Coordinates of C-alpha atoms and ligand atoms in Angstrom, one line a residue:
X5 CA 0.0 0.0 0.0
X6 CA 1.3 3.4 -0.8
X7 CA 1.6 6.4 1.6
X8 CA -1.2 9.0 1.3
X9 CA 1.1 12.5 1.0
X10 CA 0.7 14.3 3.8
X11 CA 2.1 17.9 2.5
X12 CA 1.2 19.2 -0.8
X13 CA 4.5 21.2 -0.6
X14 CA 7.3 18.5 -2.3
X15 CA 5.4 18.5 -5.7
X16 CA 6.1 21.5 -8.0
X17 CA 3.0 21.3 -10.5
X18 CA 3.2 22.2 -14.3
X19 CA 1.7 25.7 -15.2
X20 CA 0.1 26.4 -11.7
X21 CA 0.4 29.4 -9.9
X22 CA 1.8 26.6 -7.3
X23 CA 1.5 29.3 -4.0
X24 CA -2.4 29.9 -4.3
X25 CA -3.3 26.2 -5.1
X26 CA -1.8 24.8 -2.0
X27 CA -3.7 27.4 0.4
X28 CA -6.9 25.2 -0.8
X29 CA -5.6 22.4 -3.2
X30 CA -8.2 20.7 -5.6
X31 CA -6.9 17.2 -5.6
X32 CA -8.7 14.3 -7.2
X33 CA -8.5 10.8 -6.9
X34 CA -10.6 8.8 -8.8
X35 CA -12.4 9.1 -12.1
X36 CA -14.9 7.5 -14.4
X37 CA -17.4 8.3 -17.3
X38 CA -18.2 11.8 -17.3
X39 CA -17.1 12.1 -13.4
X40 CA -13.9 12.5 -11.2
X41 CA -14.0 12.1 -7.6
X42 CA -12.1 14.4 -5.0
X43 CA -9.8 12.7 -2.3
X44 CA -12.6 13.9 0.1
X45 CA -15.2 11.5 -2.2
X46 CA -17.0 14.7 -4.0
X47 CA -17.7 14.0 -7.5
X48 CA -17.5 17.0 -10.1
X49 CA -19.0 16.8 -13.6
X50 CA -15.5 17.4 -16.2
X51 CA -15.9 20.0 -18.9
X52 CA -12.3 20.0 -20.0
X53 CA -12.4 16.0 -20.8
X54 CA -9.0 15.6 -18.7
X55 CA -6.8 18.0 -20.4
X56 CA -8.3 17.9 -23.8
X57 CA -7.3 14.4 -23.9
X58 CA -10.3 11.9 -22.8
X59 CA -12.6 12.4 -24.9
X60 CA -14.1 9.4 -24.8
X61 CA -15.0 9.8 -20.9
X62 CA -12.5 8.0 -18.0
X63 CA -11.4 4.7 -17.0
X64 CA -12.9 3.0 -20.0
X65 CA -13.5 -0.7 -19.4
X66 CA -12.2 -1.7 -22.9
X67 CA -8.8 0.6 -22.6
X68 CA -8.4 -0.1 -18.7
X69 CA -8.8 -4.3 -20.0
X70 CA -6.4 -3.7 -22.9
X71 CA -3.3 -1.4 -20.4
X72 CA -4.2 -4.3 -17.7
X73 CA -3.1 -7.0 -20.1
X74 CA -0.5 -5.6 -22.1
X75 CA 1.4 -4.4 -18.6
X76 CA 1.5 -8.3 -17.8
X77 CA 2.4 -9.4 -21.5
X78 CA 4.7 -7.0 -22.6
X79 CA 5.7 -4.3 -20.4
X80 CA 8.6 -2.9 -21.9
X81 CA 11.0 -3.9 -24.7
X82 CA 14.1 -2.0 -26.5
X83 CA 12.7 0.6 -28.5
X84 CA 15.8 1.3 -31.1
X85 CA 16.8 -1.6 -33.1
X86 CA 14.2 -3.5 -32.4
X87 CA 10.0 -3.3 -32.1
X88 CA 7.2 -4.1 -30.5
X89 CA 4.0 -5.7 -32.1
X90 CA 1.5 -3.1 -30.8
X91 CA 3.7 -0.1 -32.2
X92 CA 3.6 -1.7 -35.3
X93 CA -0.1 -2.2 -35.0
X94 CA -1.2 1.5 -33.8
X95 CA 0.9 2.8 -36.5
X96 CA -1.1 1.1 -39.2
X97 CA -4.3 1.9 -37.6
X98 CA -3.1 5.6 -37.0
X99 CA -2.3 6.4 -40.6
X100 CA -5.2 4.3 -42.0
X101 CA -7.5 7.3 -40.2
X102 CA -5.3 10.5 -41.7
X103 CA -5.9 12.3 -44.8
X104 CA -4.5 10.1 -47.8
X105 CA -0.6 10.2 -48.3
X106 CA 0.2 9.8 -44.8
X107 CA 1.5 6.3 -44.6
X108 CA 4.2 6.7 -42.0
X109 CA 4.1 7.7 -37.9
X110 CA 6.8 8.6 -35.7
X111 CA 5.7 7.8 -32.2
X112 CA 6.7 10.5 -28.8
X113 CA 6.0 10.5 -25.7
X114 CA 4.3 14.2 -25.8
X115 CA 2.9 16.6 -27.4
X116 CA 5.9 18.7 -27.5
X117 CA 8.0 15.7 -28.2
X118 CA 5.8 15.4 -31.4
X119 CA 6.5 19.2 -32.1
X120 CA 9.9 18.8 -31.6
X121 CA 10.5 16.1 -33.4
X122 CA 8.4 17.9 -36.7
X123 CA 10.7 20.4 -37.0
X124 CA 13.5 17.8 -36.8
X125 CA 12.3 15.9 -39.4
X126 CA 11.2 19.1 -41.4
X127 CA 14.8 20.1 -41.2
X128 CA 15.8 17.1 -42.3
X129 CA 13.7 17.1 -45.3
X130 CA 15.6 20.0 -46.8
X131 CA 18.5 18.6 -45.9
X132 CA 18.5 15.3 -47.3
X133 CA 16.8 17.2 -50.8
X134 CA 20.2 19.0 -50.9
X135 CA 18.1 22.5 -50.2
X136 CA 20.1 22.8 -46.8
X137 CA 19.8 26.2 -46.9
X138 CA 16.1 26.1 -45.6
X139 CA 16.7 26.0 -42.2
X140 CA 14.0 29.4 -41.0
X141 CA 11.0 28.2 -38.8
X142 CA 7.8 29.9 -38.8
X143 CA 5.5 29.7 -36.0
X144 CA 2.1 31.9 -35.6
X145 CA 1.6 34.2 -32.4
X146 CA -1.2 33.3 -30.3
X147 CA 0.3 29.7 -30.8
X148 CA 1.1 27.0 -28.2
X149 CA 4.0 23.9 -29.4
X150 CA 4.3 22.7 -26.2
X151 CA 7.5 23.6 -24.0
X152 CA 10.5 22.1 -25.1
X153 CA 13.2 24.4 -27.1
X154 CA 11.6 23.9 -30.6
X155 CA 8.1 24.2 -29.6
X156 CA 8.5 26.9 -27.3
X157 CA 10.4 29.1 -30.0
X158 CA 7.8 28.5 -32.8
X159 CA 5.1 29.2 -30.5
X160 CA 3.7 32.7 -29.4
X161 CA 2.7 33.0 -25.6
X162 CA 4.6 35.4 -24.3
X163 CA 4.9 34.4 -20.1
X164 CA 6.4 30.8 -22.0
X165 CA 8.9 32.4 -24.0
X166 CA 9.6 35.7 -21.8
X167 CA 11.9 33.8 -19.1
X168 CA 14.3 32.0 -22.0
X169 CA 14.1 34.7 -24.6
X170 CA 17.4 34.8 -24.7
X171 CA 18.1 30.5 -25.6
X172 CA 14.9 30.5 -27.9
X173 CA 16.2 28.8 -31.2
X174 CA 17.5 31.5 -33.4
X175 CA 15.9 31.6 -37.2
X176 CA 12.3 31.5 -36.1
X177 CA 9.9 34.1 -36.9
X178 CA 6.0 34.3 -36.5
X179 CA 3.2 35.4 -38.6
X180 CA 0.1 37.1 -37.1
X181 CA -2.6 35.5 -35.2
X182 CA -6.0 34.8 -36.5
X183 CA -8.1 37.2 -34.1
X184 CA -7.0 40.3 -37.0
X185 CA -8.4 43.6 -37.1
X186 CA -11.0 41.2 -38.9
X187 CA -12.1 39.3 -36.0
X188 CA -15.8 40.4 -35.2
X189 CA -16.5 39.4 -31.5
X190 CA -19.4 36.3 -30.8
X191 CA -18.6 34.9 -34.4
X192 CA -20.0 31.5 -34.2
X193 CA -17.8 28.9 -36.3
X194 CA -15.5 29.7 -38.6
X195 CA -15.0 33.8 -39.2
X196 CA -15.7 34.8 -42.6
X197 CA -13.2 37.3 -42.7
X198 CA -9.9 37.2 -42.3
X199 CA -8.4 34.3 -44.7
X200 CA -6.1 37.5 -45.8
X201 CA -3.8 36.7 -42.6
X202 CA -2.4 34.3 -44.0
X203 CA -0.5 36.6 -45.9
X204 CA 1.8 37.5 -43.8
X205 CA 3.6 34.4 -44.4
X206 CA 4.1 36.0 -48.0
X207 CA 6.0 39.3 -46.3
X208 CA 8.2 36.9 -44.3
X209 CA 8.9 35.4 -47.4
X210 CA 10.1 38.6 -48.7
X211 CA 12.0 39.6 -46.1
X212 CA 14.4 36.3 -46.1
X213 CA 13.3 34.3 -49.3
X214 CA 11.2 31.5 -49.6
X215 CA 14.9 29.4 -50.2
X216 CA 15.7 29.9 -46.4
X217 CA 12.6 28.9 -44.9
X218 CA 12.2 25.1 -44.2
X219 CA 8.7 25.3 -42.7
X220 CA 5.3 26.7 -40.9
X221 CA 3.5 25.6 -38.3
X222 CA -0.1 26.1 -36.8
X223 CA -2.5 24.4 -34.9
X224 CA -5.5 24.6 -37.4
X225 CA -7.7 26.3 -34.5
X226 CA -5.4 27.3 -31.9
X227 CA -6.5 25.7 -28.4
X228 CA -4.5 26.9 -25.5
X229 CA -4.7 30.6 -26.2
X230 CA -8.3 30.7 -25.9
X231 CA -9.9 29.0 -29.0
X232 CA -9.2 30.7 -32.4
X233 CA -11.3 29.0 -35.3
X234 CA -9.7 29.7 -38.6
X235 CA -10.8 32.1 -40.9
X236 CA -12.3 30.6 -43.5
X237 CA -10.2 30.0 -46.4
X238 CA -7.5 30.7 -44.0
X239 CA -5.8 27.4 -43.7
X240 CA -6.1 26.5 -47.7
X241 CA -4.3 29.7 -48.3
X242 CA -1.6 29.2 -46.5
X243 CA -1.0 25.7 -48.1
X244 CA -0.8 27.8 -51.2
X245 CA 2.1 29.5 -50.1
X246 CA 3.7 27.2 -49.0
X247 CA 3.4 25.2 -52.6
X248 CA 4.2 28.1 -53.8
X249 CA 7.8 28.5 -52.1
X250 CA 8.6 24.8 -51.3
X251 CA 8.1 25.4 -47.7
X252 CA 6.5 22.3 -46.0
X253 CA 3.1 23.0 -43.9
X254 CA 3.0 21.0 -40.2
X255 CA -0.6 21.3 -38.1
X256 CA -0.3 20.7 -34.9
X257 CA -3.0 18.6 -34.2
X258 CA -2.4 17.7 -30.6
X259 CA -5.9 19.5 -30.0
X260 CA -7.7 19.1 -32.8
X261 CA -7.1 15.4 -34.0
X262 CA -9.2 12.6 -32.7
X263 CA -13.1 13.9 -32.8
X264 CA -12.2 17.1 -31.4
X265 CA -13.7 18.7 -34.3
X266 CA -15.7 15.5 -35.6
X267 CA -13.3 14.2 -37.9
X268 CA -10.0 12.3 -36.8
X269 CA -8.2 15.0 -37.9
X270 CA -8.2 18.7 -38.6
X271 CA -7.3 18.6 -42.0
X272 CA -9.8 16.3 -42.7
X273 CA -12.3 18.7 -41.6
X274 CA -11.0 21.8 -42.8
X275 CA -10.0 20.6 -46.6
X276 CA -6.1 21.3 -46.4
X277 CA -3.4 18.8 -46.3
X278 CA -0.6 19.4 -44.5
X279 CA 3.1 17.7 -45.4
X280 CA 3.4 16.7 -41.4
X281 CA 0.8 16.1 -38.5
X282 CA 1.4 16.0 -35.2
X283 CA -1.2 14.7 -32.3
X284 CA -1.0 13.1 -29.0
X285 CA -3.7 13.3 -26.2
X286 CA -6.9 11.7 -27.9
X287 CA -4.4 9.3 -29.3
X288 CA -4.4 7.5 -26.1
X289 CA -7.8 9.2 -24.4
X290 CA -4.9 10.3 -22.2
X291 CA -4.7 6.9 -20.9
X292 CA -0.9 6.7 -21.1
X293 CA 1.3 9.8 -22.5
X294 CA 1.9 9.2 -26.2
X295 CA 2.5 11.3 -29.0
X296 CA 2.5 11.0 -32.9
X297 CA 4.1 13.0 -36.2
X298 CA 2.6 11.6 -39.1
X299 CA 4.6 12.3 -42.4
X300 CA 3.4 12.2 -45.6
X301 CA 4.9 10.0 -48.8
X302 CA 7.4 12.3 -50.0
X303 CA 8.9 13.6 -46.5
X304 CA 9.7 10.0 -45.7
X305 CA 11.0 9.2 -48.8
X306 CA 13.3 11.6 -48.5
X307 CA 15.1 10.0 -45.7
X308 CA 15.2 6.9 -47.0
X309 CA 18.1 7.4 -49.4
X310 CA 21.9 6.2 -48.9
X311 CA 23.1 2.6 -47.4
X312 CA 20.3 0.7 -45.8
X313 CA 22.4 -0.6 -42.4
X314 CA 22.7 3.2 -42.0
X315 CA 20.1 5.0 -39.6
X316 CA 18.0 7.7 -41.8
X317 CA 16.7 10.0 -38.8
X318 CA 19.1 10.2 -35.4
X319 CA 16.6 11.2 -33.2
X320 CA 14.2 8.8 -31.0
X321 CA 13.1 8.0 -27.1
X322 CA 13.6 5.3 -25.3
X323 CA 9.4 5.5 -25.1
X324 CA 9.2 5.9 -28.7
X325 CA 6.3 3.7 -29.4
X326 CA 6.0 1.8 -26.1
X327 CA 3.9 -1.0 -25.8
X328 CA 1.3 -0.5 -23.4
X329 CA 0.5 3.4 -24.5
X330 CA 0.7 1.6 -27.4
X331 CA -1.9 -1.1 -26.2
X332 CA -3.7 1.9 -24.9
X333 CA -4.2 3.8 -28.4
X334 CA -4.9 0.6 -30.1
X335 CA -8.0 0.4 -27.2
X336 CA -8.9 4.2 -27.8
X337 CA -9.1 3.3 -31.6
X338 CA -11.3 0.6 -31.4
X339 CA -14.0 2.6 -28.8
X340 CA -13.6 5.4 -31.3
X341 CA -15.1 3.6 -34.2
X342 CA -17.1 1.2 -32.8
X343 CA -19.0 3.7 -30.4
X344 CA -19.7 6.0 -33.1
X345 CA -17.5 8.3 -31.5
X346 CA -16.5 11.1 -33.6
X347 CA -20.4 11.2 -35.2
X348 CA -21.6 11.6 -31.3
X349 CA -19.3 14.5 -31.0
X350 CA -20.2 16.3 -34.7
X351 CA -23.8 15.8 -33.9
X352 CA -23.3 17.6 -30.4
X353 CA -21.8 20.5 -32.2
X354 CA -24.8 22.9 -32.8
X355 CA -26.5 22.6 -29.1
X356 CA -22.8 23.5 -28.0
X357 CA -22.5 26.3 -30.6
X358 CA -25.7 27.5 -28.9
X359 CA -25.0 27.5 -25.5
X360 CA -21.9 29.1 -25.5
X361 CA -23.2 31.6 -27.7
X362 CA -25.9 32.4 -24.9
X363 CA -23.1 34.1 -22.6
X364 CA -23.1 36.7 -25.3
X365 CA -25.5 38.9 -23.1
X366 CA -23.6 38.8 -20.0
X367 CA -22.0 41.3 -18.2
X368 CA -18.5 40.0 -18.0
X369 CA -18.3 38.3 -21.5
X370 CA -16.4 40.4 -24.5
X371 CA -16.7 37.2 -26.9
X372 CA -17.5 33.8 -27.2
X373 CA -16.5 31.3 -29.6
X374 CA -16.4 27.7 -31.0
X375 CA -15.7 25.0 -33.3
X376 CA -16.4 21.4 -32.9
X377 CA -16.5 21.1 -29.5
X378 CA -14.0 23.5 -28.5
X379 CA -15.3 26.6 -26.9
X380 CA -14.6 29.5 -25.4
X381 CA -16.0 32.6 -23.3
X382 CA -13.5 35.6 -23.0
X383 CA -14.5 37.9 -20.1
X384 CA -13.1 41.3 -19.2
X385 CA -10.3 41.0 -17.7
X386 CA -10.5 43.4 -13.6
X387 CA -8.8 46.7 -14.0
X388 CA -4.9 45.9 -13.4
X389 CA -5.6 42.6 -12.6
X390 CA -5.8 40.1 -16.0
X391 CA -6.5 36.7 -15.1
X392 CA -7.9 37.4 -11.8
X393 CA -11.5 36.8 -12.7
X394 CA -11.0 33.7 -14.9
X395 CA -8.9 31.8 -12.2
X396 CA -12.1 32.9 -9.8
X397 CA -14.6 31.6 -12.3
X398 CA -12.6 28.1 -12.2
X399 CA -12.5 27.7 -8.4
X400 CA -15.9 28.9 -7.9
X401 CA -17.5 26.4 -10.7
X402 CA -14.7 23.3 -8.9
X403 CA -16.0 24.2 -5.1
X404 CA -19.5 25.4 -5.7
X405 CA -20.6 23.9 -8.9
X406 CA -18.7 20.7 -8.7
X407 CA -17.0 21.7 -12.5
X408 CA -13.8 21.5 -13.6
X409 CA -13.4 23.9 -16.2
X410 CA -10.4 25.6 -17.6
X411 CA -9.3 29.7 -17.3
X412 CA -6.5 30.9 -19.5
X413 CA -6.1 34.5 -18.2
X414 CA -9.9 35.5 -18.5
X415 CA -11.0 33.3 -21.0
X416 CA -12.9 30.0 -19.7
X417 CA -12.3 27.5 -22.0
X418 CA -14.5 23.9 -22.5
X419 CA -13.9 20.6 -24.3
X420 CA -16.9 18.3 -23.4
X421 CA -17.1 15.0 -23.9
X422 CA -17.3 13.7 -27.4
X423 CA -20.3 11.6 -26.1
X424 CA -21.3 14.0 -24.0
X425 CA -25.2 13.8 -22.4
X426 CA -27.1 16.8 -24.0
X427 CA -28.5 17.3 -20.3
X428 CA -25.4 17.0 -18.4
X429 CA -24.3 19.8 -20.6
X430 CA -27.0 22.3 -20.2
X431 CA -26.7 21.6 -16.5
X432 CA -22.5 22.6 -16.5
X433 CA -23.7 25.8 -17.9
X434 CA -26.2 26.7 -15.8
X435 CA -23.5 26.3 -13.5
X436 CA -21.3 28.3 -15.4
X437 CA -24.0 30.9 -15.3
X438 CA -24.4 31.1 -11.7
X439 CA -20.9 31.3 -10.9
X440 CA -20.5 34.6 -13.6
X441 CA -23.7 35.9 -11.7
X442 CA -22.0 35.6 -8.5
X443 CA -18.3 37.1 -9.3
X444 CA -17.4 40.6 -9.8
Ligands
PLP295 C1 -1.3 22.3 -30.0 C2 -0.5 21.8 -28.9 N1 0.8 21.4 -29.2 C3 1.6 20.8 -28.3 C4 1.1 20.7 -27.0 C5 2.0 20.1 -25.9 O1 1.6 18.8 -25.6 P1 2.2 18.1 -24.3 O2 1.6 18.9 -23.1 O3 1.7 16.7 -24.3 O4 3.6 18.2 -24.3 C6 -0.2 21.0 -26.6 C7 -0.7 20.8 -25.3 O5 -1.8 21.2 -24.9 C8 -1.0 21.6 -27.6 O6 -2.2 22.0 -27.4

């Protein structure tokens, strides 16, 4: 039996104002379906489905039987050199669900991992084409990569980057976010204005030349900093630059793949193709860490020039692909399709469309928006406080409401369930409701 902690103090916790949370720490210890359970037995209803990773709801009998038996089969095996069968089968089921031309995965540990190891292999590409010279990465502000070196530089939050700004990889440089001059406030969906932003990729191509620049990356609605649906149009005209100026196109779809927006990926449901994919989080329903960058035809062929006994890509983990997240995705994959999962979630869309589109009248809300189930409401920040209010709204809905929700500065943020109840929806935003009404 392991000892129940007796001080919250020896754990530092990951992007948590760590201080405040241990004056009244919100700890849980159990989950399942729709529910978690507090270590004092409450239960709260989640509206973030984990950390937008379990979509399909906790502790799911058919990936808790499949972890259970792979952990007493196979627990772990050398990952370089040699493989393991369940790698082997999640890779073939992963690509058989991306957008055609995607026939090979690289498997992380991580999000970032994934992100990291894109603009590796992105690198790589150029590299190995003999076009060496295309070493600039372009990231978007207003995006989140994750925190290791690469992801960090590409991406564009400012308290992630402001503390290492001076070790952020050099040759990065970001285009403008998708919430423009264009953005009209309490758009629902897709904006219909603004695909021009994606032009600014065109005036950092004339400030270095397309020849230098090896590649972009977006998250085709960016999650983290508050939900930003693309522009419509948006996404297929940056794919045209890039054509254009041989620059390959990565989506991070660490967010968006996996129902989130009712299609196993992004691309799928926006029309554009990227040259490289990343994805983690629904991969497993969050079950065990895993990550993904899935690579289309000619990125892998690439590599695979020059004497077969020699290794095309040096770069791998020691988790790369390991058997029981493995055993875990391969579970996930199976509930996804044979549940119906990722219909469930696209027929759930419009009642979710609608209720976070009814905060539009209150007090405290400057703009709501959605896609798939992704949503967000943005309230006013407190004069010289920012992110005052949201962090309220969270601990009010977790202690009064029994709700986990999720604040980024002001903005609360929601990922239901991709087979979410209809009325254990309404009923978290009539919480929601109540705990606006009651906060300054
Ligand atoms: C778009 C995107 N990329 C990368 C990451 C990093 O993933 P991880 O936290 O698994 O490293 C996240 C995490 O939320 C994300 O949303």
């Amino acid at each position: 039996m392991n000892p129940a902690a007796t001080s919250t103090d020896p754990l530092w916790m990951p992007f948590t104002a760590n201080r405040d949370f241990k004056k009244e720490p919100r700890i849980i210890a159990g989950a399942s379906g729709h529910h978690y359970t507090t270590t004092d037995g409450t239960r709260l209803y989640d509206m973030f489905s984990g950390l937008w990773t379990s979509g399909i709801g906790h502790c799911h009998p058919k990936i808790v039987e499949a972890v259970q038996k792979q952990v007493a089969e196979l627990d772990f095996c050398m990952t370089f050199q040699i493989g393991n069968d369940k790698a082997f089968a999640l890779a073939e089921q992963v690509t058989s669900m991306a957008p055609d031309g995607f026939k090979q995965c690289f498997f992380t540990n991580s999000g970032s991992e994934a992100v990291d190891t894109a603009l590796k292999i992105a690198l790589g590409y150029h590299r190995a084409r003999h076009e060496g010279s295309r070493t600039r990465l372009i990231g978007r502000e207003r995006s989140y990569h994750g925190v290791n070196f690469g992801g960090m530089s590409v991406g564009g939050i400012v308290p992630n980057r402001k503390a290492f700004s001076a070790n952020l990889i050099p040759g990065v440089d970001h285009i403008r976010h998708t919430m423009g001059s264009e953005h009209v406030a309490f758009t629902r969906g897709q904006p219909e204005h603004g695909a021009n932003l994606a032009d600014d990729l065109e005036r950092l191509v004339a400030l270095h030349d397309g020849s230098n620049i090896a590649a972009v990356i977006v998250e085709p609605v960016a999650g983290s900093t508050g939900i930003l649906p693309p522009p419509i149009g948006y996404l297929q005209r940056l794919r045209e630059i890039c054509d254009k100026h041989g620059i390959l196109l990565i989506f991070d779809e660490v967010i968006t793949a996996f129902g989130r927006i009712g299609e196993p990926f992004g691309a799928q449901r926006f029309g554009v193709t990227p040259d490289i994919i990343t994805t983690a989080k629904g991969l497993t329903n969050g079950v065990i860490p895993m990550g993904a960058v899935l690579v289309r035809d000619h990125v892998y062929e690439a590599f695979m020039q020059g004497p077969e006994h020699i290794i095309e890509l040096f770069h791998g983990y020691t988790y790369s692909g390991h058997p029981v997240a493995a055993a875990a995705g391969l579970a996930t994959i199976d509930v996804y399709e044979t549940e119906g999962i990722f219909e469930q979630a696209r027929s759930l869309e419009q009642t979710f469309e609608d209720i976070i589109h009814s905060f539009a009248d209150h007090n405290h809300v400057i703009d709501t928006r959605n896609v798939g189930l992704m949503g967000a409401i943005e309230m006013a920040p407190r004069e010289g406080q920012p992110g005052a209010r949201g962090l309220e709204a969270h601990k009010a809905c977790f202690w009064d409401e029994q709700l986990v929700i999720r604040n980024g500065m002001d903005t609360l943020q929601f990922a239901p369930f991709l087979n979410s109840d209809v009325d254990e929806m309404q009923q978290s935003f009539a919480s929601v409701r109540r705990v606006l009404d009651s906060i300054d």
